[in-house]
Amino acid sequence: ENPAYQAEFDAKIDAGGYIEAKDWMPESYRKTLVRQISQHAHSEIVGMLPEGNWITRAPTLKRKAILLAKVQDEGGHGLYLYAAAETLGVSRDELLDALHSGKAKYSSIFNYPTLTWADIGVVGWLVDGAAIMNQIPLCKCSYGPYARAMVRICKEESFHQRQGYDLLLTMMKGTQEQRDMVQDAVNRWWWPSIMMFGPHDKDSTHSAQSSRWGIKRISNDDLRQKFVDATVEQAKVLGVTMPDPELKWNEARGHYDFGVIDWDEFWNVVNGHGQGNVDRLAARVKAWDDGAWVREAALEYARKHDARDSR
Ligand code: 3HC
């Protein structure tokens, strides 16, 4: 830790400036960015699995094409974010090793199963809706490569959220059975979606420091509240109800009050014991193993290419 560099770093952060990969930064700042960006990237690629499950069973060609585009986008988001993490001096292999070994986290939400087609709409509406809330402030994150990756990602996220909501609007105009299918999916995804924003601020390990460093611009609870306030209004238009009897408008606060989150469920899933954790990780490890030959061929080709160029 070098006092002169530290002072320059602090001044840049306090001025709302960006820290670039080549700038001096405290080791602890670098470490928390590697943690957050790599876990964000893991979330994107694990997040491809619940929706990938329905690509072959989409009810129309249009919905299949939309879902294919969305899952492909998530893979691309993972790529940008792994690349942003690599600017901090870690290798892709190290990061993926941490995922496959269960050491690294990824967003709890992706450990829940997508049981019906309505889940695909609800995941787009709620999960991508929550992701947008959480990712817009990250476009102003103090670490330049992460902030820039987020600008592109946020543009695509709004398509993800709209297509999910559009899918649900279509189903809500359908049969009673289709309307019931949507309500059932909302009942199963509502609470896990508001858990995406992380622990309450008072229980958050990183929030104080991450806010000081301009990494976390809005707190977990404030973002969660923003998401609840916006989504409850959308639910009214859709014609579904949220599975929370305590959800009601509080005029004095100017926000919706909502019930108590089941933090045992949250930490159970975050710590790897959720319904889907084992399957999700097994699917990622299988994809990694099955793809080994592609990586070897690409690396061999690059080696031959470089050798030829350097003659
Ligand atoms: N799932 C899993 N772990 C979570 C979590 C969640 N929903 N929320 C918090 N945690 C973990 C944190 O990673 C941290 O554990 P760690 O020290 O081992 O990393 C611990 O719980 C304490 O939480 P904090 O709030 O103190 O941690 P952070 O300051 O990192 O805040 C966060 C958590 C808000 C998720 C923050 O890391 C963040 O903004 N990350 C980047 C965005 C992101 O990952 N979004 C979610 C998934 S991306 C997505 O949805 C893709 C979309 O295309 C569908």
Tab-separated table of C-alpha atoms and ligand atoms in Angstrom:
chain	number	residue	atom	x	y	z
A	1	GLU	CA	0.000	0.000	0.000
A	2	ASN	CA	1.692	3.243	-1.145
A	3	PRO	CA	0.389	6.449	0.552
A	4	ALA	CA	0.909	8.698	-2.482
A	5	TYR	CA	-0.804	6.265	-4.835
A	6	GLN	CA	-3.528	5.627	-2.238
A	7	ALA	CA	-4.249	9.368	-2.047
A	8	GLU	CA	-4.468	9.595	-5.855
A	9	PHE	CA	-6.750	6.536	-5.958
A	10	ASP	CA	-9.037	7.965	-3.249
A	11	ALA	CA	-9.196	11.333	-5.023
A	12	LYS	CA	-10.224	9.648	-8.275
A	13	ILE	CA	-12.927	7.607	-6.509
A	14	ASP	CA	-14.193	10.652	-4.583
A	15	ALA	CA	-14.408	12.609	-7.848
A	16	GLY	CA	-16.572	9.821	-9.303
A	17	GLY	CA	-13.809	8.932	-11.769
A	18	TYR	CA	-12.919	5.550	-13.259
A	19	ILE	CA	-10.047	3.315	-12.231
A	20	GLU	CA	-8.525	1.623	-15.288
A	21	ALA	CA	-6.740	-1.729	-15.457
A	22	LYS	CA	-3.289	-0.097	-15.615
A	23	ASP	CA	-3.963	2.287	-12.686
A	24	TRP	CA	-2.587	1.605	-9.223
A	25	MET	CA	-5.281	0.159	-6.981
A	26	PRO	CA	-5.352	-1.256	-3.424
A	27	GLU	CA	-5.057	-5.051	-3.489
A	28	SER	CA	-8.336	-5.268	-1.521
A	29	TYR	CA	-10.143	-3.221	-4.227
A	30	ARG	CA	-8.793	-5.559	-6.915
A	31	LYS	CA	-9.774	-8.647	-4.923
A	32	THR	CA	-13.366	-7.582	-4.347
A	33	LEU	CA	-13.750	-6.741	-8.033
A	34	VAL	CA	-12.415	-10.171	-9.044
A	35	ARG	CA	-14.886	-11.709	-6.586
A	36	GLN	CA	-17.909	-9.711	-7.779
A	37	ILE	CA	-17.209	-9.647	-11.533
A	38	SER	CA	-16.339	-13.351	-11.725
A	39	GLN	CA	-19.426	-14.326	-9.706
A	40	HIS	CA	-21.481	-12.095	-11.970
A	41	ALA	CA	-20.008	-13.911	-14.993
A	42	HIS	CA	-20.702	-17.316	-13.391
A	43	SER	CA	-24.305	-16.179	-12.843
A	44	GLU	CA	-24.676	-15.381	-16.529
A	45	ILE	CA	-23.522	-18.762	-17.779
A	46	VAL	CA	-25.310	-20.799	-15.093
A	47	GLY	CA	-28.345	-18.604	-15.876
A	48	MET	CA	-28.384	-20.087	-19.414
A	49	LEU	CA	-29.410	-23.484	-18.009
A	50	PRO	CA	-32.934	-22.842	-16.616
A	51	GLU	CA	-34.007	-21.173	-19.888
A	52	GLY	CA	-32.036	-23.519	-22.154
A	53	ASN	CA	-34.286	-26.244	-20.754
A	54	TRP	CA	-37.213	-24.857	-22.805
A	55	ILE	CA	-35.573	-24.032	-26.164
A	56	THR	CA	-36.605	-27.360	-27.692
A	57	ARG	CA	-40.106	-27.093	-26.209
A	58	ALA	CA	-41.053	-23.500	-27.027
A	59	PRO	CA	-44.704	-23.399	-28.227
A	60	THR	CA	-44.013	-21.407	-31.428
A	61	LEU	CA	-41.078	-20.769	-33.758
A	62	LYS	CA	-41.179	-17.073	-32.776
A	63	ARG	CA	-40.836	-17.893	-29.058
A	64	LYS	CA	-38.080	-20.413	-29.836
A	65	ALA	CA	-36.133	-17.782	-31.805
A	66	ILE	CA	-36.542	-15.211	-29.021
A	67	LEU	CA	-35.450	-17.681	-26.341
A	68	LEU	CA	-32.445	-18.776	-28.421
A	69	ALA	CA	-31.399	-15.122	-28.800
A	70	LYS	CA	-31.790	-14.491	-25.088
A	71	VAL	CA	-29.794	-17.540	-23.946
A	72	GLN	CA	-27.093	-16.645	-26.486
A	73	ASP	CA	-27.027	-13.092	-25.024
A	74	GLU	CA	-26.446	-14.515	-21.536
A	75	GLY	CA	-23.452	-16.479	-22.842
A	76	GLY	CA	-22.125	-13.250	-24.345
A	77	HIS	CA	-22.629	-11.409	-21.044
A	78	GLY	CA	-20.573	-14.106	-19.359
A	79	LEU	CA	-17.835	-13.575	-21.966
A	80	TYR	CA	-17.706	-9.766	-21.448
A	81	LEU	CA	-17.607	-10.222	-17.678
A	82	TYR	CA	-14.905	-12.920	-17.646
A	83	ALA	CA	-12.905	-10.645	-19.966
A	84	ALA	CA	-13.452	-7.707	-17.565
A	85	ALA	CA	-12.282	-9.888	-14.647
A	86	GLU	CA	-9.171	-10.945	-16.599
A	87	THR	CA	-8.067	-7.271	-16.784
A	88	LEU	CA	-7.478	-7.637	-13.021
A	89	GLY	CA	-4.786	-10.258	-13.561
A	90	VAL	CA	-6.710	-13.491	-13.092
A	91	SER	CA	-7.000	-16.222	-15.725
A	92	ARG	CA	-10.256	-17.558	-17.184
A	93	ASP	CA	-9.243	-21.069	-16.155
A	94	GLU	CA	-8.742	-19.981	-12.525
A	95	LEU	CA	-12.178	-18.362	-12.438
A	96	LEU	CA	-13.951	-21.342	-13.994
A	97	ASP	CA	-12.078	-23.690	-11.707
A	98	ALA	CA	-13.486	-21.768	-8.735
A	99	LEU	CA	-16.994	-22.185	-10.178
A	100	HIS	CA	-16.636	-25.899	-10.954
A	101	SER	CA	-15.138	-26.680	-7.545
A	102	GLY	CA	-18.054	-24.981	-5.763
A	103	LYS	CA	-15.706	-22.363	-4.268
A	104	ALA	CA	-17.174	-19.411	-6.202
A	105	LYS	CA	-20.763	-18.247	-5.880
A	106	TYR	CA	-23.282	-17.467	-8.587
A	107	SER	CA	-26.695	-15.879	-8.216
A	108	SER	CA	-29.004	-17.985	-6.027
A	109	ILE	CA	-31.906	-17.481	-8.424
A	110	PHE	CA	-30.517	-19.912	-11.003
A	111	ASN	CA	-30.820	-22.892	-8.684
A	112	TYR	CA	-34.598	-22.993	-9.085
A	113	PRO	CA	-36.187	-25.258	-11.748
A	114	THR	CA	-38.189	-23.990	-14.738
A	115	LEU	CA	-41.184	-26.324	-14.464
A	116	THR	CA	-43.549	-24.856	-17.095
A	117	TRP	CA	-43.446	-22.559	-20.147
A	118	ALA	CA	-44.833	-19.735	-17.978
A	119	ASP	CA	-41.586	-19.943	-15.969
A	120	ILE	CA	-39.756	-18.677	-19.044
A	121	GLY	CA	-41.938	-15.569	-19.100
A	122	VAL	CA	-41.651	-15.057	-15.353
A	123	VAL	CA	-37.850	-15.480	-15.428
A	124	GLY	CA	-37.652	-12.818	-18.150
A	125	TRP	CA	-40.041	-10.481	-16.300
A	126	LEU	CA	-38.822	-10.934	-12.695
A	127	VAL	CA	-35.247	-12.246	-12.868
A	128	ASP	CA	-34.114	-10.045	-15.757
A	129	GLY	CA	-36.193	-7.218	-14.265
A	130	ALA	CA	-34.258	-7.588	-10.994
A	131	ALA	CA	-31.012	-7.927	-12.922
A	132	ILE	CA	-31.680	-4.619	-14.715
A	133	MET	CA	-32.293	-2.846	-11.378
A	134	ASN	CA	-29.042	-4.249	-10.028
A	135	GLN	CA	-27.006	-3.709	-13.203
A	136	ILE	CA	-27.957	-0.146	-14.216
A	137	PRO	CA	-26.033	1.368	-11.255
A	138	LEU	CA	-23.075	-0.876	-12.166
A	139	CYS	CA	-22.737	1.095	-15.424
A	140	LYS	CA	-21.345	3.814	-13.130
A	141	CYS	CA	-19.119	1.445	-11.165
A	142	SER	CA	-15.693	2.970	-10.436
A	143	TYR	CA	-13.833	0.169	-12.273
A	144	GLY	CA	-13.812	1.186	-15.973
A	145	PRO	CA	-13.781	-2.227	-17.694
A	146	TYR	CA	-16.713	-3.451	-15.539
A	147	ALA	CA	-18.760	-0.262	-16.048
A	148	ARG	CA	-18.265	-0.413	-19.839
A	149	ALA	CA	-19.203	-4.122	-19.989
A	150	MET	CA	-22.391	-3.277	-18.106
A	151	VAL	CA	-23.509	-0.599	-20.590
A	152	ARG	CA	-23.746	-3.175	-23.390
A	153	ILE	CA	-25.267	-5.804	-21.101
A	154	CYS	CA	-27.992	-3.462	-19.828
A	155	LYS	CA	-29.143	-2.701	-23.374
A	156	GLU	CA	-29.726	-6.411	-23.978
A	157	GLU	CA	-31.307	-6.963	-20.555
A	158	SER	CA	-34.200	-4.633	-21.396
A	159	PHE	CA	-35.022	-6.890	-24.382
A	160	HIS	CA	-34.875	-9.883	-21.989
A	161	GLN	CA	-37.332	-8.317	-19.563
A	162	ARG	CA	-39.734	-7.107	-22.289
A	163	GLN	CA	-39.896	-10.457	-24.061
A	164	GLY	CA	-40.719	-12.195	-20.774
A	165	TYR	CA	-43.493	-9.744	-19.943
A	166	ASP	CA	-44.868	-9.973	-23.520
A	167	LEU	CA	-44.928	-13.775	-23.260
A	168	LEU	CA	-46.955	-13.515	-20.036
A	169	LEU	CA	-49.379	-10.925	-21.480
A	170	THR	CA	-50.091	-13.409	-24.289
A	171	MET	CA	-50.735	-16.245	-21.850
A	172	MET	CA	-52.946	-14.057	-19.626
A	173	LYS	CA	-55.175	-13.484	-22.658
A	174	GLY	CA	-55.420	-17.270	-23.095
A	175	THR	CA	-57.345	-20.010	-21.302
A	176	GLN	CA	-57.912	-20.212	-17.552
A	177	GLU	CA	-55.361	-23.047	-17.514
A	178	GLN	CA	-52.747	-20.717	-19.057
A	179	ARG	CA	-53.602	-17.951	-16.587
A	180	ASP	CA	-53.251	-20.426	-13.712
A	181	MET	CA	-49.885	-21.544	-15.112
A	182	VAL	CA	-48.636	-17.923	-15.012
A	183	GLN	CA	-49.881	-17.377	-11.445
A	184	ASP	CA	-48.225	-20.644	-10.342
A	185	ALA	CA	-44.891	-19.498	-11.832
A	186	VAL	CA	-45.194	-16.071	-10.131
A	187	ASN	CA	-45.870	-17.842	-6.822
A	188	ARG	CA	-42.686	-19.857	-7.186
A	189	TRP	CA	-40.348	-17.100	-8.504
A	190	TRP	CA	-41.383	-13.981	-6.576
A	191	TRP	CA	-39.528	-14.536	-3.304
A	192	PRO	CA	-36.338	-15.971	-4.909
A	193	SER	CA	-36.308	-12.922	-7.237
A	194	ILE	CA	-36.296	-10.408	-4.379
A	195	MET	CA	-33.573	-12.466	-2.685
A	196	MET	CA	-31.353	-11.762	-5.745
A	197	PHE	CA	-30.515	-8.337	-4.287
A	198	GLY	CA	-28.575	-9.967	-1.466
A	199	PRO	CA	-28.795	-9.766	2.324
A	200	HIS	CA	-30.263	-6.783	4.153
A	201	ASP	CA	-27.799	-3.889	4.264
A	202	LYS	CA	-27.279	-4.467	7.999
A	203	ASP	CA	-26.225	-8.083	7.268
A	204	SER	CA	-24.138	-7.337	4.170
A	205	THR	CA	-20.415	-8.133	4.427
A	206	HIS	CA	-19.283	-5.986	1.507
A	207	SER	CA	-21.772	-3.128	1.117
A	208	ALA	CA	-20.012	-0.514	3.254
A	209	GLN	CA	-16.624	-0.952	1.590
A	210	SER	CA	-18.072	-1.474	-1.906
A	211	SER	CA	-20.113	1.727	-1.521
A	212	ARG	CA	-17.016	3.611	-0.318
A	213	TRP	CA	-15.165	2.421	-3.430
A	214	GLY	CA	-17.959	3.415	-5.817
A	215	ILE	CA	-18.559	-0.224	-6.758
A	216	LYS	CA	-21.982	-0.427	-5.116
A	217	ARG	CA	-23.826	2.810	-5.961
A	218	ILE	CA	-27.225	1.829	-4.459
A	219	SER	CA	-27.674	-0.458	-1.445
A	220	ASN	CA	-29.165	-3.970	-1.584
A	221	ASP	CA	-32.314	-2.912	0.294
A	222	ASP	CA	-32.878	0.275	-1.731
A	223	LEU	CA	-32.588	-1.638	-5.018
A	224	ARG	CA	-34.876	-4.376	-3.700
A	225	GLN	CA	-37.470	-1.763	-2.705
A	226	LYS	CA	-37.231	-0.112	-6.140
A	227	PHE	CA	-37.799	-3.493	-7.790
A	228	VAL	CA	-40.811	-4.323	-5.589
A	229	ASP	CA	-42.415	-0.913	-6.183
A	230	ALA	CA	-42.051	-1.175	-9.977
A	231	THR	CA	-42.959	-4.850	-10.307
A	232	VAL	CA	-46.130	-4.781	-8.211
A	233	GLU	CA	-47.547	-2.172	-10.610
A	234	GLN	CA	-46.638	-4.381	-13.600
A	235	ALA	CA	-48.311	-7.346	-11.883
A	236	LYS	CA	-51.560	-5.362	-11.712
A	237	VAL	CA	-51.476	-4.767	-15.488
A	238	LEU	CA	-50.714	-8.446	-16.029
A	239	GLY	CA	-53.528	-9.522	-13.715
A	240	VAL	CA	-51.466	-11.654	-11.324
A	241	THR	CA	-50.976	-11.345	-7.559
A	242	MET	CA	-47.730	-11.692	-5.583
A	243	PRO	CA	-47.572	-14.498	-2.969
A	244	ASP	CA	-47.146	-12.051	-0.071
A	245	PRO	CA	-50.195	-11.120	2.073
A	246	GLU	CA	-48.176	-8.269	3.657
A	247	LEU	CA	-47.507	-6.592	0.325
A	248	LYS	CA	-49.352	-3.273	0.463
A	249	TRP	CA	-48.788	0.379	-0.410
A	250	ASN	CA	-47.520	2.505	2.494
A	251	GLU	CA	-48.513	6.117	1.734
A	252	ALA	CA	-46.309	7.497	4.495
A	253	ARG	CA	-43.206	5.756	3.112
A	254	GLY	CA	-44.188	6.179	-0.534
A	255	HIS	CA	-43.245	2.540	-1.062
A	256	TYR	CA	-44.777	-0.925	-0.876
A	257	ASP	CA	-44.345	-2.723	2.440
A	258	PHE	CA	-43.661	-6.423	2.007
A	259	GLY	CA	-43.285	-9.504	4.156
A	260	VAL	CA	-40.229	-11.025	5.817
A	261	ILE	CA	-37.754	-12.748	3.489
A	262	ASP	CA	-36.875	-16.364	4.353
A	263	TRP	CA	-33.119	-15.901	4.862
A	264	ASP	CA	-32.660	-19.562	5.812
A	265	GLU	CA	-33.855	-20.455	2.299
A	266	PHE	CA	-31.525	-17.802	0.846
A	267	TRP	CA	-28.383	-18.968	2.660
A	268	ASN	CA	-29.299	-22.638	2.130
A	269	VAL	CA	-29.323	-22.006	-1.637
A	270	VAL	CA	-26.297	-19.655	-1.604
A	271	ASN	CA	-24.331	-22.289	0.295
A	272	GLY	CA	-25.048	-24.904	-2.343
A	273	HIS	CA	-27.902	-26.901	-0.816
A	274	GLY	CA	-30.766	-25.630	-2.999
A	275	GLN	CA	-33.032	-27.797	-5.138
A	276	GLY	CA	-30.944	-27.282	-8.258
A	277	ASN	CA	-27.404	-26.533	-7.095
A	278	VAL	CA	-25.988	-30.017	-7.698
A	279	ASP	CA	-27.569	-30.307	-11.168
A	280	ARG	CA	-26.520	-26.787	-12.213
A	281	LEU	CA	-22.900	-27.328	-11.252
A	282	ALA	CA	-22.840	-30.830	-12.801
A	283	ALA	CA	-24.195	-29.365	-16.055
A	284	ARG	CA	-21.473	-26.686	-16.083
A	285	VAL	CA	-18.709	-29.211	-15.351
A	286	LYS	CA	-20.045	-31.541	-18.093
A	287	ALA	CA	-20.125	-28.636	-20.586
A	288	TRP	CA	-16.530	-27.773	-19.614
A	289	ASP	CA	-15.346	-31.377	-20.021
A	290	ASP	CA	-17.269	-31.912	-23.277
A	291	GLY	CA	-15.787	-28.679	-24.658
A	292	ALA	CA	-12.150	-29.567	-23.838
A	293	TRP	CA	-11.444	-30.754	-27.403
A	294	VAL	CA	-12.671	-27.427	-28.841
A	295	ARG	CA	-10.384	-25.447	-26.533
A	296	GLU	CA	-7.403	-27.707	-27.322
A	297	ALA	CA	-8.002	-27.417	-31.083
A	298	ALA	CA	-8.355	-23.621	-30.888
A	299	LEU	CA	-5.180	-23.297	-28.781
A	300	GLU	CA	-3.254	-25.635	-31.132
A	301	TYR	CA	-4.434	-23.617	-34.143
A	302	ALA	CA	-3.358	-20.375	-32.417
A	303	ARG	CA	0.063	-21.883	-31.579
A	304	LYS	CA	0.609	-23.019	-35.214
A	305	HIS	CA	-0.610	-19.596	-36.461
A	306	ASP	CA	1.741	-17.710	-34.132
A	307	ALA	CA	4.647	-20.020	-35.041
A	308	ARG	CA	4.015	-19.393	-38.780
A	309	ASP	CA	3.709	-15.594	-38.218
A	310	SER	CA	6.941	-15.448	-36.206
A	311	ARG	CA	9.003	-17.179	-39.036
B	1	3HC	N1	-26.785	-15.178	-4.807
B	1	3HC	C1	-25.618	-15.693	-4.368
B	1	3HC	N2	-24.788	-15.053	-3.497
B	1	3HC	C2	-25.183	-13.840	-3.082
B	1	3HC	C3	-26.380	-13.220	-3.504
B	1	3HC	C4	-27.200	-13.955	-4.405
B	1	3HC	N3	-28.357	-13.472	-4.856
B	1	3HC	N4	-26.473	-12.004	-2.900
B	1	3HC	C5	-25.371	-11.880	-2.127
B	1	3HC	N5	-24.601	-12.974	-2.228
B	1	3HC	C6	-23.350	-13.244	-1.520
B	1	3HC	C7	-22.258	-12.267	-1.910
B	1	3HC	O1	-21.580	-12.730	-3.089
B	1	3HC	C8	-21.368	-12.319	-0.670
B	1	3HC	O2	-20.655	-13.551	-0.654
B	1	3HC	P1	-19.069	-13.599	-1.059
B	1	3HC	O3	-18.359	-12.672	-0.089
B	1	3HC	O4	-18.667	-15.037	-0.917
B	1	3HC	O5	-18.999	-13.097	-2.489
B	1	3HC	C9	-22.399	-12.446	0.453
B	1	3HC	O6	-23.569	-13.020	-0.132
B	1	3HC	C10	-22.717	-11.117	1.137
B	1	3HC	O7	-23.475	-10.317	0.255
B	1	3HC	P2	-23.111	-8.767	0.032
B	1	3HC	O8	-24.357	-8.029	-0.279
B	1	3HC	O9	-22.272	-8.270	1.165
B	1	3HC	O10	-22.181	-8.904	-1.259
B	1	3HC	P3	-22.037	-7.875	-2.468
B	1	3HC	O11	-21.670	-6.518	-1.981
B	1	3HC	O12	-21.159	-8.538	-3.456
B	1	3HC	O13	-23.542	-7.743	-3.071
B	1	3HC	C11	-24.580	-8.446	-5.145
B	1	3HC	C12	-24.160	-8.863	-3.728
B	1	3HC	C13	-25.651	-7.338	-5.035
B	1	3HC	C14	-25.122	-9.646	-5.899
B	1	3HC	C15	-23.339	-7.866	-5.852
B	1	3HC	O14	-22.325	-8.840	-5.805
B	1	3HC	C16	-23.583	-7.497	-7.306
B	1	3HC	O15	-24.155	-6.473	-7.603
B	1	3HC	N6	-23.092	-8.376	-8.222
B	1	3HC	C17	-23.123	-8.092	-9.637
B	1	3HC	C18	-24.466	-8.344	-10.268
B	1	3HC	C19	-24.944	-9.780	-10.162
B	1	3HC	O16	-24.209	-10.695	-9.920
B	1	3HC	N7	-26.280	-9.920	-10.343
B	1	3HC	C20	-27.021	-11.139	-10.152
B	1	3HC	C21	-26.977	-12.123	-11.229
B	1	3HC	S1	-26.715	-11.635	-12.887
B	1	3HC	C22	-28.148	-11.996	-13.679
B	1	3HC	O17	-29.179	-12.045	-13.096
B	1	3HC	C23	-28.048	-12.269	-15.147
B	1	3HC	C24	-29.269	-11.865	-15.905
B	1	3HC	O18	-28.922	-11.826	-17.280
B	1	3HC	C25	-30.401	-12.812	-15.738
